[in-house]
């Protein structure tokens, strides 16, 4: 079963999970830069976080582009797109 055949509410939940995981993974290097918990390279971790955020963003866009969605689902997808886009821009600018 492909991703486009799944229910829209399930796709939005997955988009949220990928997005929040990506945000947390991108926050870890920023917190580590201030408090110096680990002396390890954090750039790969931030790259994986950005990848997760972009994947969550793409799922939300896919839900928004589907036809015959209820208005509630479209509003949730729009909010998810805005939040993930702002987070993505913020973390890209912190590199």
PDB file of N, CA and C in Angstrom:
ATOM      1  N   UNK A   1       0.843  -1.175   0.000  1.00  0.00           N
ATOM      2  CA  UNK A   1       0.000   0.000   0.000  1.00  0.00           C
ATOM      3  C   UNK A   1       0.889   1.238   0.000  1.00  0.00           C
ATOM      4  N   UNK A   2       0.626   2.136  -0.931  1.00  0.00           N
ATOM      5  CA  UNK A   2       1.468   3.326  -1.026  1.00  0.00           C
ATOM      6  C   UNK A   2       0.998   4.400  -0.050  1.00  0.00           C
ATOM      7  N   UNK A   3       1.833   5.404   0.111  1.00  0.00           N
ATOM      8  CA  UNK A   3       1.540   6.475   1.057  1.00  0.00           C
ATOM      9  C   UNK A   3       0.322   7.281   0.618  1.00  0.00           C
ATOM     10  N   UNK A   4       0.113   7.422  -0.652  1.00  0.00           N
ATOM     11  CA  UNK A   4      -1.008   8.236  -1.130  1.00  0.00           C
ATOM     12  C   UNK A   4      -2.353   7.543  -0.954  1.00  0.00           C
ATOM     13  N   UNK A   5      -2.354   6.248  -0.681  1.00  0.00           N
ATOM     14  CA  UNK A   5      -3.602   5.519  -0.482  1.00  0.00           C
ATOM     15  C   UNK A   5      -4.068   5.513   0.969  1.00  0.00           C
ATOM     16  N   UNK A   6      -3.239   5.980   1.876  1.00  0.00           N
ATOM     17  CA  UNK A   6      -3.580   5.944   3.298  1.00  0.00           C
ATOM     18  C   UNK A   6      -4.546   7.065   3.664  1.00  0.00           C
ATOM     19  N   UNK A   7      -5.170   6.919   4.833  1.00  0.00           N
ATOM     20  CA  UNK A   7      -6.107   7.915   5.338  1.00  0.00           C
ATOM     21  C   UNK A   7      -5.358   9.216   5.655  1.00  0.00           C
ATOM     22  N   UNK A   8      -6.023  10.339   5.430  1.00  0.00           N
ATOM     23  CA  UNK A   8      -5.373  11.638   5.621  1.00  0.00           C
ATOM     24  C   UNK A   8      -5.023  11.915   7.080  1.00  0.00           C
ATOM     25  N   UNK A   9      -5.851  11.466   8.008  1.00  0.00           N
ATOM     26  CA  UNK A   9      -5.536  11.713   9.417  1.00  0.00           C
ATOM     27  C   UNK A   9      -4.308  10.924   9.854  1.00  0.00           C
ATOM     28  N   UNK A  10      -4.138   9.727   9.328  1.00  0.00           N
ATOM     29  CA  UNK A  10      -2.942   8.927   9.630  1.00  0.00           C
ATOM     30  C   UNK A  10      -1.706   9.601   9.042  1.00  0.00           C
ATOM     31  N   UNK A  11      -1.838  10.132   7.842  1.00  0.00           N
ATOM     32  CA  UNK A  11      -0.705  10.817   7.221  1.00  0.00           C
ATOM     33  C   UNK A  11      -0.322  12.071   7.984  1.00  0.00           C
ATOM     34  N   UNK A  12      -1.307  12.799   8.502  1.00  0.00           N
ATOM     35  CA  UNK A  12      -0.992  13.987   9.290  1.00  0.00           C
ATOM     36  C   UNK A  12      -0.327  13.619  10.614  1.00  0.00           C
ATOM     37  N   UNK A  13      -0.730  12.508  11.212  1.00  0.00           N
ATOM     38  CA  UNK A  13      -0.068  12.052  12.433  1.00  0.00           C
ATOM     39  C   UNK A  13       1.383  11.684  12.155  1.00  0.00           C
ATOM     40  N   UNK A  14       1.619  11.032  11.043  1.00  0.00           N
ATOM     41  CA  UNK A  14       2.991  10.668  10.686  1.00  0.00           C
ATOM     42  C   UNK A  14       3.814  11.913  10.359  1.00  0.00           C
ATOM     43  N   UNK A  15       3.187  12.870   9.714  1.00  0.00           N
ATOM     44  CA  UNK A  15       3.866  14.125   9.428  1.00  0.00           C
ATOM     45  C   UNK A  15       4.273  14.817  10.720  1.00  0.00           C
ATOM     46  N   UNK A  16       3.378  14.819  11.701  1.00  0.00           N
ATOM     47  CA  UNK A  16       3.696  15.416  12.995  1.00  0.00           C
ATOM     48  C   UNK A  16       4.842  14.679  13.677  1.00  0.00           C
ATOM     49  N   UNK A  17       4.805  13.352  13.642  1.00  0.00           N
ATOM     50  CA  UNK A  17       5.864  12.571  14.293  1.00  0.00           C
ATOM     51  C   UNK A  17       7.229  12.801  13.640  1.00  0.00           C
ATOM     52  N   UNK A  18       7.255  12.809  12.313  1.00  0.00           N
ATOM     53  CA  UNK A  18       8.515  13.079  11.626  1.00  0.00           C
ATOM     54  C   UNK A  18       8.987  14.500  11.909  1.00  0.00           C
ATOM     55  N   UNK A  19       8.067  15.442  11.923  1.00  0.00           N
ATOM     56  CA  UNK A  19       8.438  16.833  12.170  1.00  0.00           C
ATOM     57  C   UNK A  19       8.967  17.056  13.568  1.00  0.00           C
ATOM     58  N   UNK A  20       8.289  16.527  14.578  1.00  0.00           N
ATOM     59  CA  UNK A  20       8.731  16.738  15.954  1.00  0.00           C
ATOM     60  C   UNK A  20      10.035  16.002  16.230  1.00  0.00           C
ATOM     61  N   UNK A  21      10.228  14.842  15.618  1.00  0.00           N
ATOM     62  CA  UNK A  21      11.494  14.125  15.761  1.00  0.00           C
ATOM     63  C   UNK A  21      12.626  14.928  15.129  1.00  0.00           C
ATOM     64  N   UNK A  22      12.364  15.500  13.964  1.00  0.00           N
ATOM     65  CA  UNK A  22      13.383  16.329  13.312  1.00  0.00           C
ATOM     66  C   UNK A  22      13.716  17.574  14.109  1.00  0.00           C
ATOM     67  N   UNK A  23      12.717  18.195  14.719  1.00  0.00           N
ATOM     68  CA  UNK A  23      12.964  19.388  15.530  1.00  0.00           C
ATOM     69  C   UNK A  23      13.799  19.037  16.755  1.00  0.00           C
ATOM     70  N   UNK A  24      13.478  17.930  17.404  1.00  0.00           N
ATOM     71  CA  UNK A  24      14.252  17.510  18.587  1.00  0.00           C
ATOM     72  C   UNK A  24      15.687  17.171  18.194  1.00  0.00           C
ATOM     73  N   UNK A  25      15.856  16.477  17.070  1.00  0.00           N
ATOM     74  CA  UNK A  25      17.212  16.131  16.633  1.00  0.00           C
ATOM     75  C   UNK A  25      18.021  17.368  16.257  1.00  0.00           C
ATOM     76  N   UNK A  26      17.370  18.413  15.781  1.00  0.00           N
ATOM     77  CA  UNK A  26      18.082  19.642  15.451  1.00  0.00           C
ATOM     78  C   UNK A  26      18.338  20.504  16.685  1.00  0.00           C
ATOM     79  N   UNK A  27      17.542  20.333  17.716  1.00  0.00           N
ATOM     80  CA  UNK A  27      17.760  21.089  18.947  1.00  0.00           C
ATOM     81  C   UNK A  27      18.940  20.553  19.757  1.00  0.00           C
ATOM     82  N   UNK A  28      19.217  19.271  19.652  1.00  0.00           N
ATOM     83  CA  UNK A  28      20.303  18.664  20.426  1.00  0.00           C
ATOM     84  C   UNK A  28      21.656  19.320  20.136  1.00  0.00           C
ATOM     85  N   UNK A  29      22.057  19.550  18.861  1.00  0.00           N
ATOM     86  CA  UNK A  29      23.347  20.222  18.629  1.00  0.00           C
ATOM     87  C   UNK A  29      23.382  21.672  19.138  1.00  0.00           C
ATOM     88  N   UNK A  30      22.239  22.364  19.098  1.00  0.00           N
ATOM     89  CA  UNK A  30      22.214  23.742  19.587  1.00  0.00           C
ATOM     90  C   UNK A  30      22.407  23.762  21.100  1.00  0.00           C
ATOM     91  N   UNK A  31      21.725  22.878  21.805  1.00  0.00           N
ATOM     92  CA  UNK A  31      21.880  22.794  23.264  1.00  0.00           C
ATOM     93  C   UNK A  31      23.299  22.349  23.614  1.00  0.00           C
ATOM     94  N   UNK A  32      23.841  21.431  22.844  1.00  0.00           N
ATOM     95  CA  UNK A  32      25.197  20.956  23.098  1.00  0.00           C
ATOM     96  C   UNK A  32      26.232  22.057  22.857  1.00  0.00           C
ATOM     97  N   UNK A  33      25.977  22.958  21.939  1.00  0.00           N
ATOM     98  CA  UNK A  33      26.913  24.048  21.682  1.00  0.00           C
ATOM     99  C   UNK A  33      27.014  24.986  22.883  1.00  0.00           C
ATOM    100  N   UNK A  34      25.929  25.152  23.614  1.00  0.00           N
ATOM    101  CA  UNK A  34      25.950  26.041  24.778  1.00  0.00           C
ATOM    102  C   UNK A  34      26.458  25.354  26.036  1.00  0.00           C
ATOM    103  N   UNK A  35      26.079  24.120  26.269  1.00  0.00           N
ATOM    104  CA  UNK A  35      26.404  23.456  27.530  1.00  0.00           C
ATOM    105  C   UNK A  35      27.553  22.455  27.435  1.00  0.00           C
ATOM    106  N   UNK A  36      27.995  22.104  26.241  1.00  0.00           N
ATOM    107  CA  UNK A  36      29.124  21.202  26.013  1.00  0.00           C
ATOM    108  C   UNK A  36      28.991  19.879  26.778  1.00  0.00           C
ATOM    109  N   UNK A  37      27.875  19.192  26.566  1.00  0.00           N
ATOM    110  CA  UNK A  37      27.681  17.877  27.167  1.00  0.00           C
ATOM    111  C   UNK A  37      28.585  16.832  26.524  1.00  0.00           C
ATOM    112  N   UNK A  38      28.632  16.843  25.214  1.00  0.00           N
ATOM    113  CA  UNK A  38      29.414  15.858  24.472  1.00  0.00           C
ATOM    114  C   UNK A  38      30.455  16.566  23.611  1.00  0.00           C
ATOM    115  N   UNK A  39      31.592  15.926  23.456  1.00  0.00           N
ATOM    116  CA  UNK A  39      32.628  16.451  22.577  1.00  0.00           C
ATOM    117  C   UNK A  39      32.632  15.647  21.274  1.00  0.00           C
ATOM    118  N   UNK A  40      31.473  15.493  20.682  1.00  0.00           N
ATOM    119  CA  UNK A  40      31.336  14.711  19.458  1.00  0.00           C
ATOM    120  C   UNK A  40      30.812  15.627  18.350  1.00  0.00           C
ATOM    121  N   UNK A  41      31.077  15.274  17.097  1.00  0.00           N
ATOM    122  CA  UNK A  41      30.537  16.085  16.005  1.00  0.00           C
ATOM    123  C   UNK A  41      29.010  15.960  15.933  1.00  0.00           C
ATOM    124  N   UNK A  42      28.341  17.076  15.866  1.00  0.00           N
ATOM    125  CA  UNK A  42      26.881  17.088  15.890  1.00  0.00           C
ATOM    126  C   UNK A  42      26.253  17.394  14.523  1.00  0.00           C
ATOM    127  N   UNK A  43      27.075  17.640  13.521  1.00  0.00           N
ATOM    128  CA  UNK A  43      26.539  17.994  12.205  1.00  0.00           C
ATOM    129  C   UNK A  43      25.734  16.851  11.585  1.00  0.00           C
ATOM    130  N   UNK A  44      26.157  15.591  11.679  1.00  0.00           N
ATOM    131  CA  UNK A  44      25.316  14.521  11.120  1.00  0.00           C
ATOM    132  C   UNK A  44      23.952  14.411  11.794  1.00  0.00           C
ATOM    133  N   UNK A  45      23.913  14.671  13.086  1.00  0.00           N
ATOM    134  CA  UNK A  45      22.652  14.632  13.809  1.00  0.00           C
ATOM    135  C   UNK A  45      21.713  15.730  13.322  1.00  0.00           C
ATOM    136  N   UNK A  46      22.263  16.904  13.082  1.00  0.00           N
ATOM    137  CA  UNK A  46      21.449  17.998  12.575  1.00  0.00           C
ATOM    138  C   UNK A  46      20.991  17.717  11.141  1.00  0.00           C
ATOM    139  N   UNK A  47      21.826  17.064  10.367  1.00  0.00           N
ATOM    140  CA  UNK A  47      21.428  16.700   9.004  1.00  0.00           C
ATOM    141  C   UNK A  47      20.273  15.713   8.987  1.00  0.00           C
ATOM    142  N   UNK A  48      20.302  14.739   9.878  1.00  0.00           N
ATOM    143  CA  UNK A  48      19.203  13.781   9.971  1.00  0.00           C
ATOM    144  C   UNK A  48      17.927  14.488  10.436  1.00  0.00           C
ATOM    145  N   UNK A  49      18.074  15.442  11.358  1.00  0.00           N
ATOM    146  CA  UNK A  49      16.923  16.207  11.815  1.00  0.00           C
ATOM    147  C   UNK A  49      16.292  17.023  10.696  1.00  0.00           C
ATOM    148  N   UNK A  50      17.129  17.646   9.875  1.00  0.00           N
ATOM    149  CA  UNK A  50      16.606  18.406   8.729  1.00  0.00           C
ATOM    150  C   UNK A  50      15.921  17.487   7.728  1.00  0.00           C
ATOM    151  N   UNK A  51      16.482  16.302   7.534  1.00  0.00           N
ATOM    152  CA  UNK A  51      15.870  15.324   6.639  1.00  0.00           C
ATOM    153  C   UNK A  51      14.489  14.907   7.140  1.00  0.00           C
ATOM    154  N   UNK A  52      14.371  14.644   8.432  1.00  0.00           N
ATOM    155  CA  UNK A  52      13.075  14.278   9.008  1.00  0.00           C
ATOM    156  C   UNK A  52      12.063  15.410   8.867  1.00  0.00           C
ATOM    157  N   UNK A  53      12.510  16.646   9.076  1.00  0.00           N
ATOM    158  CA  UNK A  53      11.595  17.779   8.932  1.00  0.00           C
ATOM    159  C   UNK A  53      11.115  17.924   7.491  1.00  0.00           C
ATOM    160  N   UNK A  54      12.018  17.752   6.543  1.00  0.00           N
ATOM    161  CA  UNK A  54      11.617  17.863   5.142  1.00  0.00           C
ATOM    162  C   UNK A  54      10.670  16.732   4.756  1.00  0.00           C
ATOM    163  N   UNK A  55      10.888  15.547   5.312  1.00  0.00           N
ATOM    164  CA  UNK A  55       9.993  14.424   5.025  1.00  0.00           C
ATOM    165  C   UNK A  55       8.599  14.678   5.604  1.00  0.00           C
ATOM    166  N   UNK A  56       8.558  15.183   6.835  1.00  0.00           N
ATOM    167  CA  UNK A  56       7.265  15.544   7.427  1.00  0.00           C
ATOM    168  C   UNK A  56       6.570  16.640   6.646  1.00  0.00           C
ATOM    169  N   UNK A  57       7.334  17.603   6.168  1.00  0.00           N
ATOM    170  CA  UNK A  57       6.775  18.681   5.357  1.00  0.00           C
ATOM    171  C   UNK A  57       6.212  18.146   4.042  1.00  0.00           C
ATOM    172  N   UNK A  58       6.905  17.206   3.444  1.00  0.00           N
ATOM    173  CA  UNK A  58       6.422  16.650   2.178  1.00  0.00           C
ATOM    174  C   UNK A  58       5.145  15.833   2.371  1.00  0.00           C
ATOM    175  N   UNK A  59       5.021  15.149   3.495  1.00  0.00           N
ATOM    176  CA  UNK A  59       3.785  14.402   3.771  1.00  0.00           C
ATOM    177  C   UNK A  59       2.623  15.367   3.947  1.00  0.00           C
ATOM    178  N   UNK A  60       2.840  16.474   4.657  1.00  0.00           N
ATOM    179  CA  UNK A  60       1.772  17.459   4.852  1.00  0.00           C
ATOM    180  C   UNK A  60       1.360  18.102   3.530  1.00  0.00           C
ATOM    181  N   UNK A  61       2.320  18.362   2.660  1.00  0.00           N
ATOM    182  CA  UNK A  61       1.990  18.926   1.347  1.00  0.00           C
ATOM    183  C   UNK A  61       1.209  17.912   0.520  1.00  0.00           C
ATOM    184  N   UNK A  62       1.581  16.638   0.626  1.00  0.00           N
ATOM    185  CA  UNK A  62       0.858  15.591  -0.105  1.00  0.00           C
ATOM    186  C   UNK A  62      -0.601  15.522   0.354  1.00  0.00           C
ATOM    187  N   UNK A  63      -0.829  15.641   1.663  1.00  0.00           N
ATOM    188  CA  UNK A  63      -2.197  15.628   2.180  1.00  0.00           C
ATOM    189  C   UNK A  63      -2.962  16.850   1.683  1.00  0.00           C
ATOM    190  N   UNK A  64      -2.307  17.997   1.654  1.00  0.00           N
ATOM    191  CA  UNK A  64      -2.977  19.219   1.216  1.00  0.00           C
ATOM    192  C   UNK A  64      -3.352  19.160  -0.262  1.00  0.00           C
ATOM    193  N   UNK A  65      -2.539  18.507  -1.065  1.00  0.00           N
ATOM    194  CA  UNK A  65      -2.796  18.444  -2.499  1.00  0.00           C
ATOM    195  C   UNK A  65      -3.852  17.412  -2.899  1.00  0.00           C
ATOM    196  N   UNK A  66      -4.195  16.513  -1.978  1.00  0.00           N
ATOM    197  CA  UNK A  66      -5.224  15.525  -2.296  1.00  0.00           C
ATOM    198  C   UNK A  66      -6.565  16.219  -2.514  1.00  0.00           C
ATOM    199  N   UNK A  67      -7.356  15.640  -3.362  1.00  0.00           N
ATOM    200  CA  UNK A  67      -8.673  16.220  -3.652  1.00  0.00           C
ATOM    201  C   UNK A  67      -9.717  15.688  -2.686  1.00  0.00           C
ATOM    202  N   UNK A  68     -10.752  16.454  -2.539  1.00  0.00           N
ATOM    203  CA  UNK A  68     -11.931  16.087  -1.742  1.00  0.00           C
ATOM    204  C   UNK A  68     -11.576  15.811  -0.280  1.00  0.00           C
ATOM    205  N   UNK A  69     -10.750  16.668   0.284  1.00  0.00           N
ATOM    206  CA  UNK A  69     -10.441  16.576   1.705  1.00  0.00           C
ATOM    207  C   UNK A  69     -11.444  17.412   2.489  1.00  0.00           C
ATOM    208  N   UNK A  70     -11.778  16.987   3.696  1.00  0.00           N
ATOM    209  CA  UNK A  70     -12.593  17.852   4.549  1.00  0.00           C
ATOM    210  C   UNK A  70     -11.820  19.126   4.916  1.00  0.00           C
ATOM    211  N   UNK A  71     -12.544  20.175   5.214  1.00  0.00           N
ATOM    212  CA  UNK A  71     -11.915  21.460   5.534  1.00  0.00           C
ATOM    213  C   UNK A  71     -11.025  21.352   6.777  1.00  0.00           C
ATOM    214  N   UNK A  72     -11.422  20.526   7.734  1.00  0.00           N
ATOM    215  CA  UNK A  72     -10.641  20.351   8.964  1.00  0.00           C
ATOM    216  C   UNK A  72      -9.265  19.759   8.669  1.00  0.00           C
ATOM    217  N   UNK A  73      -9.223  18.780   7.792  1.00  0.00           N
ATOM    218  CA  UNK A  73      -7.950  18.141   7.426  1.00  0.00           C
ATOM    219  C   UNK A  73      -7.063  19.130   6.682  1.00  0.00           C
ATOM    220  N   UNK A  74      -7.650  19.921   5.795  1.00  0.00           N
ATOM    221  CA  UNK A  74      -6.865  20.909   5.057  1.00  0.00           C
ATOM    222  C   UNK A  74      -6.292  21.968   5.987  1.00  0.00           C
ATOM    223  N   UNK A  75      -7.063  22.409   6.975  1.00  0.00           N
ATOM    224  CA  UNK A  75      -6.561  23.397   7.926  1.00  0.00           C
ATOM    225  C   UNK A  75      -5.402  22.837   8.739  1.00  0.00           C
ATOM    226  N   UNK A  76      -5.534  21.585   9.173  1.00  0.00           N
ATOM    227  CA  UNK A  76      -4.449  20.961   9.931  1.00  0.00           C
ATOM    228  C   UNK A  76      -3.189  20.830   9.074  1.00  0.00           C
ATOM    229  N   UNK A  77      -3.363  20.468   7.813  1.00  0.00           N
ATOM    230  CA  UNK A  77      -2.210  20.326   6.913  1.00  0.00           C
ATOM    231  C   UNK A  77      -1.545  21.682   6.683  1.00  0.00           C
ATOM    232  N   UNK A  78      -2.339  22.740   6.540  1.00  0.00           N
ATOM    233  CA  UNK A  78      -1.769  24.078   6.352  1.00  0.00           C
ATOM    234  C   UNK A  78      -0.977  24.515   7.571  1.00  0.00           C
ATOM    235  N   UNK A  79      -1.521  24.264   8.757  1.00  0.00           N
ATOM    236  CA  UNK A  79      -0.805  24.620   9.983  1.00  0.00           C
ATOM    237  C   UNK A  79       0.494  23.833  10.109  1.00  0.00           C
ATOM    238  N   UNK A  80       0.445  22.558   9.764  1.00  0.00           N
ATOM    239  CA  UNK A  80       1.632  21.717   9.831  1.00  0.00           C
ATOM    240  C   UNK A  80       2.699  22.214   8.857  1.00  0.00           C
ATOM    241  N   UNK A  81       2.291  22.630   7.674  1.00  0.00           N
ATOM    242  CA  UNK A  81       3.231  23.137   6.682  1.00  0.00           C
ATOM    243  C   UNK A  81       3.901  24.411   7.176  1.00  0.00           C
ATOM    244  N   UNK A  82       3.126  25.308   7.765  1.00  0.00           N
ATOM    245  CA  UNK A  82       3.696  26.564   8.254  1.00  0.00           C
ATOM    246  C   UNK A  82       4.683  26.306   9.387  1.00  0.00           C
ATOM    247  N   UNK A  83       4.315  25.467  10.335  1.00  0.00           N
ATOM    248  CA  UNK A  83       5.196  25.196  11.483  1.00  0.00           C
ATOM    249  C   UNK A  83       6.481  24.517  11.027  1.00  0.00           C
ATOM    250  N   UNK A  84       6.372  23.521  10.180  1.00  0.00           N
ATOM    251  CA  UNK A  84       7.572  22.814   9.742  1.00  0.00           C
ATOM    252  C   UNK A  84       8.442  23.674   8.833  1.00  0.00           C
ATOM    253  N   UNK A  85       7.841  24.534   8.028  1.00  0.00           N
ATOM    254  CA  UNK A  85       8.630  25.416   7.167  1.00  0.00           C
ATOM    255  C   UNK A  85       9.409  26.435   8.004  1.00  0.00           C
ATOM    256  N   UNK A  86       8.768  27.012   9.010  1.00  0.00           N
ATOM    257  CA  UNK A  86       9.460  27.970   9.872  1.00  0.00           C
ATOM    258  C   UNK A  86      10.582  27.283  10.651  1.00  0.00           C
ATOM    259  N   UNK A  87      10.320  26.094  11.177  1.00  0.00           N
ATOM    260  CA  UNK A  87      11.358  25.357  11.897  1.00  0.00           C
ATOM    261  C   UNK A  87      12.516  24.993  10.972  1.00  0.00           C
ATOM    262  N   UNK A  88      12.199  24.599   9.762  1.00  0.00           N
ATOM    263  CA  UNK A  88      13.237  24.227   8.802  1.00  0.00           C
ATOM    264  C   UNK A  88      14.123  25.424   8.462  1.00  0.00           C
ATOM    265  N   UNK A  89      13.503  26.571   8.218  1.00  0.00           N
ATOM    266  CA  UNK A  89      14.283  27.779   7.920  1.00  0.00           C
ATOM    267  C   UNK A  89      15.148  28.164   9.116  1.00  0.00           C
ATOM    268  N   UNK A  90      14.595  28.090  10.321  1.00  0.00           N
ATOM    269  CA  UNK A  90      15.362  28.429  11.517  1.00  0.00           C
ATOM    270  C   UNK A  90      16.592  27.531  11.660  1.00  0.00           C
ATOM    271  N   UNK A  91      16.413  26.242  11.513  1.00  0.00           N
ATOM    272  CA  UNK A  91      17.533  25.330  11.720  1.00  0.00           C
ATOM    273  C   UNK A  91      18.535  25.376  10.575  1.00  0.00           C
ATOM    274  N   UNK A  92      18.092  25.715   9.388  1.00  0.00           N
ATOM    275  CA  UNK A  92      19.045  25.879   8.288  1.00  0.00           C
ATOM    276  C   UNK A  92      19.914  27.118   8.530  1.00  0.00           C
ATOM    277  N   UNK A  93      19.288  28.177   9.059  1.00  0.00           N
ATOM    278  CA  UNK A  93      20.054  29.397   9.322  1.00  0.00           C
ATOM    279  C   UNK A  93      20.983  29.274  10.516  1.00  0.00           C
ATOM    280  N   UNK A  94      20.786  28.293  11.390  1.00  0.00           N
ATOM    281  CA  UNK A  94      21.675  28.117  12.533  1.00  0.00           C
ATOM    282  C   UNK A  94      22.900  27.278  12.207  1.00  0.00           C
ATOM    283  N   UNK A  95      22.967  26.723  11.020  1.00  0.00           N
ATOM    284  CA  UNK A  95      24.131  25.887  10.654  1.00  0.00           C
ATOM    285  C   UNK A  95      25.349  26.757  10.512  1.00  0.00           C
TER     286      UNK A  95
END
